[in-house]
Structures are given as C-alpha cells and as structure tokens.
C-alpha cells in the first residue's frame, strides 16, 4: 500500500513507483481531484488505463482526448 497523504506530489511519486517497480498498467478508482489531476500527464504519457476517478471536479476528467480514462456516469 502506498499512501500519498492526499499530497499531489506524493501521488505522482506513487504512480511512478507503481509503474516502474510493479509494472502496473491500470489505475483503479484514484481518490481526489488534486492528486489525480497532478498525475494525469503521467497517466497519458504512459498510456495507463484510469478507471473511475473519485473526484469532485469531474469535468477535468471528461475530456475526449483522455481516451484511457473511464468514468462511471
């Protein structure tokens, strides 16, 4: 378990660790607008699938260019 402490910088470090050390290709239900937004460029660059971000500012993640982001509604 990696805890970002709801810090956008730590969230990005954790995403990088998950990809580099554990070779993940999918992020499931990340929590928080600021932490998820901080990692969005990395997610796009690495072509990671991002399913069901739990965020309050959902418009940021409902973008036709974000083809690997899946929202619930």
Coordinates of C-alpha atoms in Angstrom, one line a residue, residues 7-52:
X7 CA -0.5 15.3 -1.5
X8 CA -0.4 15.7 -5.3
X9 CA 3.4 15.5 -5.4
X10 CA 3.3 12.2 -3.4
X11 CA 0.6 10.8 -5.6
X12 CA 2.7 11.3 -8.7
X13 CA 5.7 9.7 -7.0
X14 CA 3.5 6.7 -6.1
X15 CA 2.2 6.4 -9.6
X16 CA 5.7 6.4 -10.9
X17 CA 6.7 3.7 -8.3
X18 CA 3.8 1.5 -9.3
X19 CA 4.7 1.7 -13.0
X20 CA 8.4 1.4 -12.6
X21 CA 8.6 -1.2 -9.8
X22 CA 5.4 -3.1 -10.2
X23 CA 4.8 -2.7 -13.9
X24 CA 1.1 -1.8 -13.5
X25 CA -0.9 -0.6 -16.5
X26 CA -4.1 0.4 -14.8
X27 CA -5.1 2.7 -12.0
X28 CA -8.5 1.9 -10.4
X29 CA -10.6 4.5 -8.5
X30 CA -7.9 7.0 -7.6
X31 CA -9.3 9.4 -4.9
X32 CA -9.1 13.2 -5.0
X33 CA -9.2 15.8 -7.7
X34 CA -5.9 17.4 -6.9
X35 CA -3.9 14.2 -6.6
X36 CA -5.4 12.7 -9.7
X37 CA -5.0 15.8 -11.7
X38 CA -1.3 16.1 -10.7
X39 CA -0.8 12.6 -12.2
X40 CA -2.8 13.0 -15.3
X41 CA 0.0 13.9 -17.7
X42 CA 2.0 10.9 -16.4
X43 CA -1.0 8.7 -17.0
X44 CA -1.4 9.9 -20.5
X45 CA 2.3 9.6 -21.3
X46 CA 2.5 6.0 -20.0
X47 CA -0.9 5.2 -21.7
X48 CA -2.2 3.9 -18.4
X49 CA -5.9 3.0 -18.1
X50 CA -7.6 5.1 -15.4
X51 CA -10.9 3.7 -14.2
X52 CA -13.5 5.6 -12.2

